[in-house]
CSV table of C-alpha atoms and ligand atoms in Angstrom, one decimal:
chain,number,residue,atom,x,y,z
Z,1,UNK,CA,-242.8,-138.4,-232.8
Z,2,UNK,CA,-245.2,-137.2,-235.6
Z,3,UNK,CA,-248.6,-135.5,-235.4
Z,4,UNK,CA,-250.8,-138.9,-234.7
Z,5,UNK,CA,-248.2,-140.5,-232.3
Z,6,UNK,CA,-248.6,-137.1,-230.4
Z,7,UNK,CA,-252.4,-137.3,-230.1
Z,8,UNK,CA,-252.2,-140.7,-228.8
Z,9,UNK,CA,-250.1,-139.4,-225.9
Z,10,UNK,CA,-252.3,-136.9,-225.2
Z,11,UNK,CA,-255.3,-138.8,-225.4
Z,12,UNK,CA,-254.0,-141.5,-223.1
Z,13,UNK,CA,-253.6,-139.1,-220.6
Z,14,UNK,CA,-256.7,-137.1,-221.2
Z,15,UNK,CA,-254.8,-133.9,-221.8
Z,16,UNK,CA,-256.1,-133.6,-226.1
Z,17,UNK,CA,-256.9,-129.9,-225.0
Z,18,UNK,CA,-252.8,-129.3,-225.3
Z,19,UNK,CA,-253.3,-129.6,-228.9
Z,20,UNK,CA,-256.6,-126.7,-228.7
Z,21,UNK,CA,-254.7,-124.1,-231.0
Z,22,UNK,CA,-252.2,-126.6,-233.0
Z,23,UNK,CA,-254.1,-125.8,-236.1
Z,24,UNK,CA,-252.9,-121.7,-235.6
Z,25,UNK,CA,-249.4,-122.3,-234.7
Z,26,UNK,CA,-246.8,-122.1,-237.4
Z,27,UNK,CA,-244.6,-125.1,-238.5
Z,28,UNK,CA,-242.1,-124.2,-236.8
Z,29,UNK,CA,-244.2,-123.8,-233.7
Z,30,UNK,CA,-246.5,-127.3,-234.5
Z,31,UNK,CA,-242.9,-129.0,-234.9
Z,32,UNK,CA,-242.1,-127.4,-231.0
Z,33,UNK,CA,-245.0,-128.8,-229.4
Z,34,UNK,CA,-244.9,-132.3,-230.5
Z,35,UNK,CA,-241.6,-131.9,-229.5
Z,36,UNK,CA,-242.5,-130.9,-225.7
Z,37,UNK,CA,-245.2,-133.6,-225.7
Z,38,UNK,CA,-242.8,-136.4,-226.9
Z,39,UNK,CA,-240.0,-135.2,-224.1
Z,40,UNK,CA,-242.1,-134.8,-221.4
Z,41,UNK,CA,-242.8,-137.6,-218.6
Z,42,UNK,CA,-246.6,-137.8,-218.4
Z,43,UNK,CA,-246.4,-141.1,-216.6
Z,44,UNK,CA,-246.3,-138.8,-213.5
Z,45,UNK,CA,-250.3,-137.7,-214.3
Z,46,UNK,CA,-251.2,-140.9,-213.3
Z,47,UNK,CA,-250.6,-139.8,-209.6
Z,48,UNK,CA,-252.7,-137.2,-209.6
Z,49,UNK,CA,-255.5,-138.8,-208.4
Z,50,UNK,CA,-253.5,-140.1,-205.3
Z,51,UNK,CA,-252.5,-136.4,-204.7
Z,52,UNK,CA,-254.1,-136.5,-201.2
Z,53,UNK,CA,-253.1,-140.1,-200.4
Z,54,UNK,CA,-250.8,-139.4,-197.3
Z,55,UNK,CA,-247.7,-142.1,-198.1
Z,56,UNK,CA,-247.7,-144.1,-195.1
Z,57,UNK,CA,-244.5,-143.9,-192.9
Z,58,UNK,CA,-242.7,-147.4,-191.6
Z,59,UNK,CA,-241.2,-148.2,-188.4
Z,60,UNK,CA,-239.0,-145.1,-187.5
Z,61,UNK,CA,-235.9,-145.6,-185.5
Z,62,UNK,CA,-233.2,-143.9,-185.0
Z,63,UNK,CA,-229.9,-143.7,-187.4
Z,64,UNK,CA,-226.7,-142.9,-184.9
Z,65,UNK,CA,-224.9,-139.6,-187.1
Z,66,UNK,CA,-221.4,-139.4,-186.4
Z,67,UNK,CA,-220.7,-136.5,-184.4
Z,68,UNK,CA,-218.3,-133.9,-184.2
Z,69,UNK,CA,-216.1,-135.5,-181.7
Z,70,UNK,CA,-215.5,-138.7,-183.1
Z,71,UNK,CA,-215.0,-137.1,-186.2
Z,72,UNK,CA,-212.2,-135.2,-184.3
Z,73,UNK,CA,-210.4,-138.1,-183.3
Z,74,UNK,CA,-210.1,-139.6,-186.9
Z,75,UNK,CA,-210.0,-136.1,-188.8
Z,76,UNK,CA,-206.6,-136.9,-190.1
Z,77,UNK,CA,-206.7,-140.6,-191.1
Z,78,UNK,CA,-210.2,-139.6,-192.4
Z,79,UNK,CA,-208.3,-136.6,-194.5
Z,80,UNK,CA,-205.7,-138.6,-196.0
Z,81,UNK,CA,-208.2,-141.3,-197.2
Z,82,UNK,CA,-210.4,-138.9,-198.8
Z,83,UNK,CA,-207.3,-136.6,-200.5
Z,84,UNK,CA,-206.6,-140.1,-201.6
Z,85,UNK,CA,-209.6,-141.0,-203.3
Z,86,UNK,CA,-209.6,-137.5,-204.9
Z,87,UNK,CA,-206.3,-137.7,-206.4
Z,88,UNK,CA,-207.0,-140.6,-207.6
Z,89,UNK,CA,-209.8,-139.6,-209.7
Z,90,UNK,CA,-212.5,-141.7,-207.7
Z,91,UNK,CA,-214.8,-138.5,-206.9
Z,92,UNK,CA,-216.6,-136.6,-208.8
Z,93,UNK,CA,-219.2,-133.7,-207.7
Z,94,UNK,CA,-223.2,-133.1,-208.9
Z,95,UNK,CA,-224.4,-129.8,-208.7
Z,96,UNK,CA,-228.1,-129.1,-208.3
Z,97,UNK,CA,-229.1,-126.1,-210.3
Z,98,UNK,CA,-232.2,-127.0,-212.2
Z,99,UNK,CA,-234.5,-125.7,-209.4
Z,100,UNK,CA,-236.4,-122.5,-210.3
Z,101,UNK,CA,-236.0,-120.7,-207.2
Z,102,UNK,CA,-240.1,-119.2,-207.2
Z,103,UNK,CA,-239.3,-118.6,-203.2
Z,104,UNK,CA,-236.0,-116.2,-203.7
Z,105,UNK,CA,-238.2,-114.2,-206.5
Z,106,UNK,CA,-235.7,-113.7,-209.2
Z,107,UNK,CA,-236.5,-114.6,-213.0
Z,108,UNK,CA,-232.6,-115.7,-213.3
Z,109,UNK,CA,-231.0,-118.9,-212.4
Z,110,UNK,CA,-230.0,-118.8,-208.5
Z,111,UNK,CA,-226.7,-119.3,-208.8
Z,112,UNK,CA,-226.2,-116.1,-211.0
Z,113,UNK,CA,-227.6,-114.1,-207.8
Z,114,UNK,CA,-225.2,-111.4,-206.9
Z,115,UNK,CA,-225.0,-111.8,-203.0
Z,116,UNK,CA,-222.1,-108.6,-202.7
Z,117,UNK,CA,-223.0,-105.4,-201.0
Z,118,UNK,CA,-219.9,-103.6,-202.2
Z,119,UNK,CA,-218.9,-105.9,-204.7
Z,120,UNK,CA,-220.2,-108.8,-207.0
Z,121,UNK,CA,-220.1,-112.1,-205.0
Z,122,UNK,CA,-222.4,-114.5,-207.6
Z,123,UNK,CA,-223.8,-117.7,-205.7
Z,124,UNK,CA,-222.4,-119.6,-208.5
Z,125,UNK,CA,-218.3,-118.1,-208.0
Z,126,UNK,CA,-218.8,-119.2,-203.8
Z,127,UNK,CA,-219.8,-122.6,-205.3
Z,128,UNK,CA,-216.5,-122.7,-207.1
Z,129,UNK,CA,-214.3,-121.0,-204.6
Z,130,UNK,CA,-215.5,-123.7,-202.3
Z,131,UNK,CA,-214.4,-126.2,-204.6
Z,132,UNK,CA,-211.3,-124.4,-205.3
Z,133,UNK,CA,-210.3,-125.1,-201.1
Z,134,UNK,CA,-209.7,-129.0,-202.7
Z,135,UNK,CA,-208.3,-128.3,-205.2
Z,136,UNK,CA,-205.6,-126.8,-203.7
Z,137,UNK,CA,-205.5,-129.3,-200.9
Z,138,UNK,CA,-205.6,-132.1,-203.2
Z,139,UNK,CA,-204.2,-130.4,-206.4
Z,140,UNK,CA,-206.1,-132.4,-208.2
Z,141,UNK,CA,-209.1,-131.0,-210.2
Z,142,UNK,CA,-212.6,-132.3,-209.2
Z,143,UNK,CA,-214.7,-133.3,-212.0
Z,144,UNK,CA,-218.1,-131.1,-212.0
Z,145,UNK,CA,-221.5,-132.1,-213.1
Z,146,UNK,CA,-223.9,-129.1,-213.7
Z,147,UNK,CA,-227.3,-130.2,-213.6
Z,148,UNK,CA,-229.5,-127.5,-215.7
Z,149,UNK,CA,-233.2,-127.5,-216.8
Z,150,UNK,CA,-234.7,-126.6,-219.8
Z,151,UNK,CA,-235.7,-123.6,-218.2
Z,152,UNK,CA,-232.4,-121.9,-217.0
Z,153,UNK,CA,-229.6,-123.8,-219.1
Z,154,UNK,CA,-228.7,-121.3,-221.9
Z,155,UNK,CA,-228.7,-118.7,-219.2
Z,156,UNK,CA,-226.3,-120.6,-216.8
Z,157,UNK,CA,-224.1,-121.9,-219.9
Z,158,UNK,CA,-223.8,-118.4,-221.2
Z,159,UNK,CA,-222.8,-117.0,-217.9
Z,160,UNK,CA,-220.0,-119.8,-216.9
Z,161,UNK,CA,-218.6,-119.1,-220.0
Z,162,UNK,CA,-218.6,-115.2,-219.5
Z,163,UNK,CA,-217.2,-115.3,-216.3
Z,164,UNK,CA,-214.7,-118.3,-217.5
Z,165,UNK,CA,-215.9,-120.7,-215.5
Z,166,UNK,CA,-214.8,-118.1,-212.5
Z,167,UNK,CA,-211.1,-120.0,-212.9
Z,168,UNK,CA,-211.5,-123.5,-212.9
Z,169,UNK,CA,-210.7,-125.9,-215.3
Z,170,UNK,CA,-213.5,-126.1,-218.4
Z,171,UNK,CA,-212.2,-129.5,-219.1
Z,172,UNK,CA,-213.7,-130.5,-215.8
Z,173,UNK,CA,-217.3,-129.2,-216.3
Z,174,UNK,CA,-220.3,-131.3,-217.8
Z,175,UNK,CA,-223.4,-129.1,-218.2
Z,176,UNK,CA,-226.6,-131.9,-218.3
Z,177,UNK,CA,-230.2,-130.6,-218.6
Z,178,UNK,CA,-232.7,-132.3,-216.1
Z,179,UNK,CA,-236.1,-133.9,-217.3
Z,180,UNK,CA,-239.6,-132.1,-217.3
Z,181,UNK,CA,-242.6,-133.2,-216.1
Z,182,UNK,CA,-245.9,-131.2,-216.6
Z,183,UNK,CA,-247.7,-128.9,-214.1
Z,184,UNK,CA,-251.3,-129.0,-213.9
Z,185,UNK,CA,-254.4,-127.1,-212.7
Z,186,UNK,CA,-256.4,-128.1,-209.9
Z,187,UNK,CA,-258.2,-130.7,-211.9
Z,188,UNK,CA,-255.5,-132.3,-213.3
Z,189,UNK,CA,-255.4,-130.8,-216.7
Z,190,UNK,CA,-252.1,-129.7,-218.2
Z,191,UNK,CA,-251.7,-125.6,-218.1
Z,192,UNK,CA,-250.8,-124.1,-221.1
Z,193,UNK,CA,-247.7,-121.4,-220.9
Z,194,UNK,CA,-248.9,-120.4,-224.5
Z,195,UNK,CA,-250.5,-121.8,-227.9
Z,196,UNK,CA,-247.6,-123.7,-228.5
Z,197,UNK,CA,-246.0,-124.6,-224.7
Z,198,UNK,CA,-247.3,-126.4,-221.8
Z,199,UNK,CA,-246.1,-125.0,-218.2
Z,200,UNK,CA,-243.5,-127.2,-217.7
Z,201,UNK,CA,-241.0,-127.4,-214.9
Z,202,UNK,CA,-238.2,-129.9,-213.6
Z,203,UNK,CA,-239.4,-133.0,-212.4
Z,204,UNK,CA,-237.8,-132.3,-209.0
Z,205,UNK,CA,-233.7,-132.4,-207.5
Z,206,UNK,CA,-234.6,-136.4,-207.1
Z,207,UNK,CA,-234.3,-136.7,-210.6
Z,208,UNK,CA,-230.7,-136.5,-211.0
Z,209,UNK,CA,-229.6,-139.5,-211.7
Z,210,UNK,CA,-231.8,-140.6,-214.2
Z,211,UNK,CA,-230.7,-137.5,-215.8
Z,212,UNK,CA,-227.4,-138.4,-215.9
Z,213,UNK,CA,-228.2,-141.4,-217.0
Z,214,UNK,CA,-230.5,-140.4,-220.2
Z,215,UNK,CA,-227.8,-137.4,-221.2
Z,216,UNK,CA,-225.5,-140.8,-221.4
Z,217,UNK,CA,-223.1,-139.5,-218.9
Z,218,UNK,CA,-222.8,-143.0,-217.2
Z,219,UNK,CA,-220.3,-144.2,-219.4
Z,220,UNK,CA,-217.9,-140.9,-219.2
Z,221,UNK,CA,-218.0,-141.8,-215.4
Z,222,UNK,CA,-217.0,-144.6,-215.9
Z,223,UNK,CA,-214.3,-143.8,-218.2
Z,224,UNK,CA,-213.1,-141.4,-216.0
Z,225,UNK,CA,-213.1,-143.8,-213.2
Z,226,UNK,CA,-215.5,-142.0,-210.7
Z,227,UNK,CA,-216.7,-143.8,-208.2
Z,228,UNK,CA,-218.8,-141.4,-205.9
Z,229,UNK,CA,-220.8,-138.6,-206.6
Z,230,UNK,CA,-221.1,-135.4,-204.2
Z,231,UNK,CA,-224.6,-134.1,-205.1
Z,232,UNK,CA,-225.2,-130.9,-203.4
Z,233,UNK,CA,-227.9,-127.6,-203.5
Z,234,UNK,CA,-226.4,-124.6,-205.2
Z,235,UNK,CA,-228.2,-122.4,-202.4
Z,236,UNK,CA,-225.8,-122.9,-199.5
Z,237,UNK,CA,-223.2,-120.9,-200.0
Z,238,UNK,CA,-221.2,-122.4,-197.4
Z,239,UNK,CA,-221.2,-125.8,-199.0
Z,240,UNK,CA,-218.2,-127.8,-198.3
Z,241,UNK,CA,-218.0,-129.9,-201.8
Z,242,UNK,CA,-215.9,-132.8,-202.1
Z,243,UNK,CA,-215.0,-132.8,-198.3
Z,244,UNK,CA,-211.9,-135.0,-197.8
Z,245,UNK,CA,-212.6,-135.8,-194.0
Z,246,UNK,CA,-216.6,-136.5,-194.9
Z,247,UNK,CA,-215.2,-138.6,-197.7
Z,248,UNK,CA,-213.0,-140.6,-195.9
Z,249,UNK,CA,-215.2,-141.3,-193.3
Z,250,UNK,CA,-217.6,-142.8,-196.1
Z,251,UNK,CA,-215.4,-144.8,-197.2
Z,252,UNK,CA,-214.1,-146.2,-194.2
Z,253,UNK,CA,-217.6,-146.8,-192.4
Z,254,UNK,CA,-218.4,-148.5,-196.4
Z,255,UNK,CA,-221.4,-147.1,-196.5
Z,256,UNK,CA,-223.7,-146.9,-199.6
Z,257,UNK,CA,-224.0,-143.0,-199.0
Z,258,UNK,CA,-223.2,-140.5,-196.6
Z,259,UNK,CA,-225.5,-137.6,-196.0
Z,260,UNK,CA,-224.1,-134.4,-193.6
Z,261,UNK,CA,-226.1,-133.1,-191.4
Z,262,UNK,CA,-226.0,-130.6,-188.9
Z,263,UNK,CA,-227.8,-130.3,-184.9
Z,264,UNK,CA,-231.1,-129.2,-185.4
Z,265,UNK,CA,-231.3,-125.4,-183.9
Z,266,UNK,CA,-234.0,-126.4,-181.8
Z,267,UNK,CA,-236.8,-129.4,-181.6
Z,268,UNK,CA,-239.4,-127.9,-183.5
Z,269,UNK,CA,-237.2,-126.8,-186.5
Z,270,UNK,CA,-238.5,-127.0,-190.0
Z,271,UNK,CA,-236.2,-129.6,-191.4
Z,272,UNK,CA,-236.1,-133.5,-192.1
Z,273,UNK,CA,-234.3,-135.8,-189.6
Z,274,UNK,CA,-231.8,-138.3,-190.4
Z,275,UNK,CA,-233.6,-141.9,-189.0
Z,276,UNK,CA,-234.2,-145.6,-189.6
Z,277,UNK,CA,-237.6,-146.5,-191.7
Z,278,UNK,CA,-238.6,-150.5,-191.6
Z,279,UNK,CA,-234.6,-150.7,-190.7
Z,280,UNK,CA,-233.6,-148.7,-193.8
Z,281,UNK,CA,-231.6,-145.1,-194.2
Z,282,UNK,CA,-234.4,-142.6,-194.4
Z,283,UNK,CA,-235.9,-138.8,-193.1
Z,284,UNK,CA,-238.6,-138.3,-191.5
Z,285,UNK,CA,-239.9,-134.6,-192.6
Z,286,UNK,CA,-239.9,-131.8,-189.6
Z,287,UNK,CA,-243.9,-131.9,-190.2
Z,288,UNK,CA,-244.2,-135.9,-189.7
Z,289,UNK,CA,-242.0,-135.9,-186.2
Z,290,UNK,CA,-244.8,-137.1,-184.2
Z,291,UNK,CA,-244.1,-135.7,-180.1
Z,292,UNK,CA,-243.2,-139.1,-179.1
Z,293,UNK,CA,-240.4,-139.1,-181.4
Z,294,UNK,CA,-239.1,-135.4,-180.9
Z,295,UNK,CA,-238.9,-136.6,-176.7
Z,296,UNK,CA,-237.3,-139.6,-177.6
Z,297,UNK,CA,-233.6,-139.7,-176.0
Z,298,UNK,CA,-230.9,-141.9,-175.7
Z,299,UNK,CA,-228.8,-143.2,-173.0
Z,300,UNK,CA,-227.0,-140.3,-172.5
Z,301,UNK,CA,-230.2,-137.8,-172.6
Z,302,UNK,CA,-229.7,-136.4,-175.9
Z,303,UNK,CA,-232.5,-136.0,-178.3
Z,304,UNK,CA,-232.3,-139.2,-181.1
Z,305,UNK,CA,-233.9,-137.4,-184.0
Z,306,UNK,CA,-231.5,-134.5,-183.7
Z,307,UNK,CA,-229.5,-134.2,-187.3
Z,308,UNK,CA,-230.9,-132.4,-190.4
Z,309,UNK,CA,-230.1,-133.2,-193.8
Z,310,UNK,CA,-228.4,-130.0,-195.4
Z,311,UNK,CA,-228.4,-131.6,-199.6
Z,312,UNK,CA,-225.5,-132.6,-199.6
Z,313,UNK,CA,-224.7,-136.3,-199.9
Z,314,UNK,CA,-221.8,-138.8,-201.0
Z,315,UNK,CA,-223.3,-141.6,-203.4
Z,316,UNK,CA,-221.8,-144.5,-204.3
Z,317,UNK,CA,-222.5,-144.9,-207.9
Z,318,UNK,CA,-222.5,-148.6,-207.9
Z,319,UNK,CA,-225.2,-148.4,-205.2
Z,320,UNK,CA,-227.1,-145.8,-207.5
Z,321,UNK,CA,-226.7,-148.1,-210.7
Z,322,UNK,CA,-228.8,-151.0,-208.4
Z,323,UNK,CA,-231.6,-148.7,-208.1
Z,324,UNK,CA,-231.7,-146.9,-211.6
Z,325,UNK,CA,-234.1,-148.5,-212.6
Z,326,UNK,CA,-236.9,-148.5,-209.6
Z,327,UNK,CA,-239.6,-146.4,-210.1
Z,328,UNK,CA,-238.9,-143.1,-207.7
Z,329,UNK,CA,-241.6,-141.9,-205.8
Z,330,UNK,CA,-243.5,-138.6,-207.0
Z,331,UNK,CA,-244.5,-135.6,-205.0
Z,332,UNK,CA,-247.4,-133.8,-205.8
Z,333,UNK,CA,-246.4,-129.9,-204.9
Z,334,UNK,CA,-248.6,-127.1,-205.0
Z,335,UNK,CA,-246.9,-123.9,-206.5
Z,336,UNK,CA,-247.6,-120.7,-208.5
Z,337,UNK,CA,-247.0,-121.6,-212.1
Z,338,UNK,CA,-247.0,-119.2,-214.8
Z,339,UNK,CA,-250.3,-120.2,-217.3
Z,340,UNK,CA,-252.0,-118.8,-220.4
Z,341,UNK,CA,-255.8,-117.9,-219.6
Z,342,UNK,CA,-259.1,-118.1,-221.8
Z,343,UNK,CA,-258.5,-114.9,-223.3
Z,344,UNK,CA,-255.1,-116.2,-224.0
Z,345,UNK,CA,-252.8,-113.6,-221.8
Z,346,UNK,CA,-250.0,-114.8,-219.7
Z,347,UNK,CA,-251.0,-114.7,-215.7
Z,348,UNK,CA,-247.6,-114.9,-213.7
Z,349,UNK,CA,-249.5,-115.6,-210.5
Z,350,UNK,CA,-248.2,-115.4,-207.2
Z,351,UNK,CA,-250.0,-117.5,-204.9
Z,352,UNK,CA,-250.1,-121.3,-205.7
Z,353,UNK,CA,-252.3,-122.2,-208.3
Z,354,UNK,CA,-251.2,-125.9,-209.8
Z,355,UNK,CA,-249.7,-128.9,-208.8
Z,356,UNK,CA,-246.0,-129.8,-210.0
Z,357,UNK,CA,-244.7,-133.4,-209.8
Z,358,UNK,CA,-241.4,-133.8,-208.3
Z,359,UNK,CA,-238.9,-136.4,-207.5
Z,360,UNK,CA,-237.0,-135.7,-204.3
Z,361,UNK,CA,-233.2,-136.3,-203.8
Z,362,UNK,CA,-233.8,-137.6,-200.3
Z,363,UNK,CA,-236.4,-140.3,-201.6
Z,364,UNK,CA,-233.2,-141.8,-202.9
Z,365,UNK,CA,-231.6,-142.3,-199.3
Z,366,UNK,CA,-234.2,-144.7,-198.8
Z,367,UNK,CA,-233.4,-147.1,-201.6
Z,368,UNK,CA,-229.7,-147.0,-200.3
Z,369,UNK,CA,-229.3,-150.0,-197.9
Z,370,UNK,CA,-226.5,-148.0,-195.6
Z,371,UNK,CA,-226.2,-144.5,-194.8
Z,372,UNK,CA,-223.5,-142.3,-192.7
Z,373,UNK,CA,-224.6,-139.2,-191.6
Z,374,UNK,CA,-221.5,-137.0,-191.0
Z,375,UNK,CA,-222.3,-134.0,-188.5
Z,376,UNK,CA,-220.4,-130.5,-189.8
Z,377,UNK,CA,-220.4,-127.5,-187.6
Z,378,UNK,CA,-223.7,-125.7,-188.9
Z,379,UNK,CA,-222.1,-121.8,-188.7
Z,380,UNK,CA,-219.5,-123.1,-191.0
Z,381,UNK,CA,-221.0,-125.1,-193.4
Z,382,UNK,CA,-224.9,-123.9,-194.2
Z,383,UNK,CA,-226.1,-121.1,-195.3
Z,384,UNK,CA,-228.8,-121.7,-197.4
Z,385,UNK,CA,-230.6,-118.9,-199.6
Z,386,UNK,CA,-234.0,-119.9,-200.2
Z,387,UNK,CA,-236.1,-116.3,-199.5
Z,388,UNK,CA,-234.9,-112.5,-200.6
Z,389,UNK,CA,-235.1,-111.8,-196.4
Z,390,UNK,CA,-235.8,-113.4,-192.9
Z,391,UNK,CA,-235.2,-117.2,-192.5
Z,392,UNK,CA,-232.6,-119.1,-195.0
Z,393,UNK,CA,-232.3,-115.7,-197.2
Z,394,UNK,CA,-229.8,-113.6,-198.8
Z,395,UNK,CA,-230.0,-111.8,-195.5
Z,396,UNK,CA,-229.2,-114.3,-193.3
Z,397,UNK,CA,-226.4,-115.9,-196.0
Z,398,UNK,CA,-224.9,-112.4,-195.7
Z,399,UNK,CA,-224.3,-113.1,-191.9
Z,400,UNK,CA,-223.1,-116.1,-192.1
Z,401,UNK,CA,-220.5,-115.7,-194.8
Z,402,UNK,CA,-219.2,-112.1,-193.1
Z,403,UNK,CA,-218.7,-115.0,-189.7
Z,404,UNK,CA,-216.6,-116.8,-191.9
Z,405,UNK,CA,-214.4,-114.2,-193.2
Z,406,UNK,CA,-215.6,-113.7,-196.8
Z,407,UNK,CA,-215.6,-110.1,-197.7
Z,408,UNK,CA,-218.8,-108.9,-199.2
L,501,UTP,P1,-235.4,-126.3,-203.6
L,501,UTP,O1,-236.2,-127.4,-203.0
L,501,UTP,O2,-235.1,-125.2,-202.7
L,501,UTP,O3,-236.2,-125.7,-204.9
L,501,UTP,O4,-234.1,-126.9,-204.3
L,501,UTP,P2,-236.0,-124.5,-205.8
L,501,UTP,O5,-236.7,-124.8,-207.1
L,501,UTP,O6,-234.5,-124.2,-206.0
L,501,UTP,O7,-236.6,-123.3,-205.1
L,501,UTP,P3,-238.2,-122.9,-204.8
L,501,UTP,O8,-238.7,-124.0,-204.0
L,501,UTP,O9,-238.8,-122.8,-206.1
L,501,UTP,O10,-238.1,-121.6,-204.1
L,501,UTP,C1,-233.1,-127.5,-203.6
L,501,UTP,C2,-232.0,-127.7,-204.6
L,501,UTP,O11,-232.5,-128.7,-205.6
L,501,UTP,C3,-232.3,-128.1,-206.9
L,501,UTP,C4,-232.3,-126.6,-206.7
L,501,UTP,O12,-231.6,-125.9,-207.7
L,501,UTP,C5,-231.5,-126.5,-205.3
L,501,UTP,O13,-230.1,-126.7,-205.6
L,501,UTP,N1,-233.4,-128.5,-207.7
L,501,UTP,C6,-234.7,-128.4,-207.3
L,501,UTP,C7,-233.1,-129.0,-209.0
L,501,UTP,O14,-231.9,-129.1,-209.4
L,501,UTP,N2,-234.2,-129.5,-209.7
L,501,UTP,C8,-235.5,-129.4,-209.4
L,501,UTP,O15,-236.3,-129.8,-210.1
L,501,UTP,C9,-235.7,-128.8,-208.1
């Protein structure tokens, strides 16, 4: 992209005041901008003006999740279908690391938080002891996409490598950086980080596989004859990755994805609901559960919209490849974003003050035309770390890791 073509852009978006300093910056800088402009997705702009457009729900009804007891009774046929599948190379594993992690406070990637009191325990090395547990099982190495952003990927790179990949096999990692969209002010311009950057951030975890697609990873899938993909958070630290029993059970309901979820802790809960929208796989958001539907039971008096998603699903890549390329719906977020102001300092605010555009993962559930979800015992298998104390936090994480035996 060239000076003009970058002009255009900006003009067809009404964003020309991105190029307000271009004539200071250096070359080297000029050359970095048109850069940013041609790489980042300013399609998403568009929606701004819809920003306080509610998206209308359809019909919800409830999704049976499997539960723990059936799950029992076919734990071993389920096990050896799943160790299966992983020997053989059909399952590979996403990790979700391009989020910026505002909530848990910390200017370096999440995963290099050090959650040891008397030792270092880094949220990435759980990730990969976890994964590890199948390994051995199996002994069979999983294949591991890393998905990065622009913002953290030297940093995460750099500290795999110095902490060699904390054991596993290199030859089984894929770093891929995620795409950017722009964040804006509350009139819908484009904030400026500094003369030569716009604030930036990752266009949300629902932009995965597009990702993956546009880094060209498809075709090494492929190759490597991967069928499903485990995409999962890198904040739970209990995350059970590449789960033979969850896998087996996929594969033996055939369903298009399988999403685990755990019992919510109690009705009002904040997290999304596994359900049925207009007869498709969907979740309905703890803040869109109208009181009809948190009463509504079924025959046997238990609560229907009782099973959270936890982020961490089993896709079926040839189910994915149907929907690549459907437009994915955008959320308009508000969130403190880091700007440049008129007498051109940096402000690192810390209440929200732009929106963000971001694709979610679970927008993606919806395109899918089948979906399993797979209960897993919540004490063993989530502990998210989203806040430095109180709910979902390194605190809490703490607890829960101690319950199951990890020394900290
Ligand atoms: P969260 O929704 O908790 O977002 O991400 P976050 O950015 O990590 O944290 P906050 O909201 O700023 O505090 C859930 C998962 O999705 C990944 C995160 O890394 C985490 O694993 N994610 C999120 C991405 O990979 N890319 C994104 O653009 C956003």
């Amino acid at each position: 992209m060239n000076y003009q073509e970058a002009k255009k852009k900006l003009e067809q978006y009404g964003q020309e005041h991105v190029f307000q300093y271009y004539n200071e910056l250096s070359d080297k800088d000029k050359e970095q901008l048109i850069e940013q402009i041609q790489e980042t997705d300013m399609e998403v702009l568009s929606l701004f003006e819809q920003k306080d457009k509610l998206q209308k729900k359809g019909k919800i009804t409830p999704l049976a999740a499997m539960q723990l007891d059936e799950i029992e009774k076919n734990r071993q046929s389920y096990f050896n279908m799943g160790c299966s599948a992983l020997k053989d190379g059909r399952i590979g594993a996403v990790l979700l690391a391009g989020g910026m992690g505002t909530r848990l406070g910390s200017d370096e990637p999440k995963g290099m938080y050090n959650i040891g009191i008397t030792r270092e325990v880094y949220i990435f090395e759980r990730i990969i002891q976890n994964l590890f547990d199948v390994v051995e099982q199996t002994g069979t190495y999983i294949h591991l996409f890393i998905m990065t952003s622009d913002k953290n990927h030297k940093q995460t790179t750099r500290f795999f490598q110095e902490k060699n990949y904390f054991g596993y096999n290199r030859e089984y990692i894929t770093f891929f950086k995620q795409d950017m969209a722009p964040a804006v002010d509350y009139q819908g311009n484009i904030l400026m980080e500094s003369k030569s950057n716009m604030s930036t951030s990752p266009n949300g975890n629902g932009g995965w596989f597009t990702s993956i697609i546009r880094n060209g990873l498809l075709d090494e899938i492929h190759q490597k004859g991967i069928e499903f993909l485990n995409v999962f958070a890198v904040d739970n630290v209990l995350q059970r990755i590449a789960d033979p029993v969850f896998i087996g059970a996929v594969l033996e309901k055939n369903c298009a994805v399988g999403s685990k979820v755990v019992k919510k802790a109690n009705p009002n809960e904040n997290v999304g609901v596994m359900c049925l929208e207009d007869g498709k796989p969907s979740i309905v958001e703890y803040y869109e559960l109208t009181d009809e539907l948190k009463d509504a039971r079924d025959e046997n008096g238990k609560p229907v919209y009782n099973f959270g998603v936890i982020l961490n699903y089993l896709f079926r890549i040839k189910d994915l490849e149907k929907i690549a390329s459907k437009k994915m719906p955008f959320h308009i977020v508000k969130k403190a974003v880091p700007y440049m102001n008129e007498s051109e300092e940096l402000i690192k605010p810390k209440e929200p003050n732009a929106y963000k555009f971001e694709a979610l993962v679970l927008d993606m559930i919806h395109m899918m035309d089948s979906c399993l979800p797979f209960e897993v015992v919540r004490n063993k298998e989530f502990a998210p770390i989203k806040n430095k104390t109180g709910v979902d936090s390194v605190e809490s994480a703490r607890a829960l890791l101690k319950e199951n035996g990890v020394d900290l």
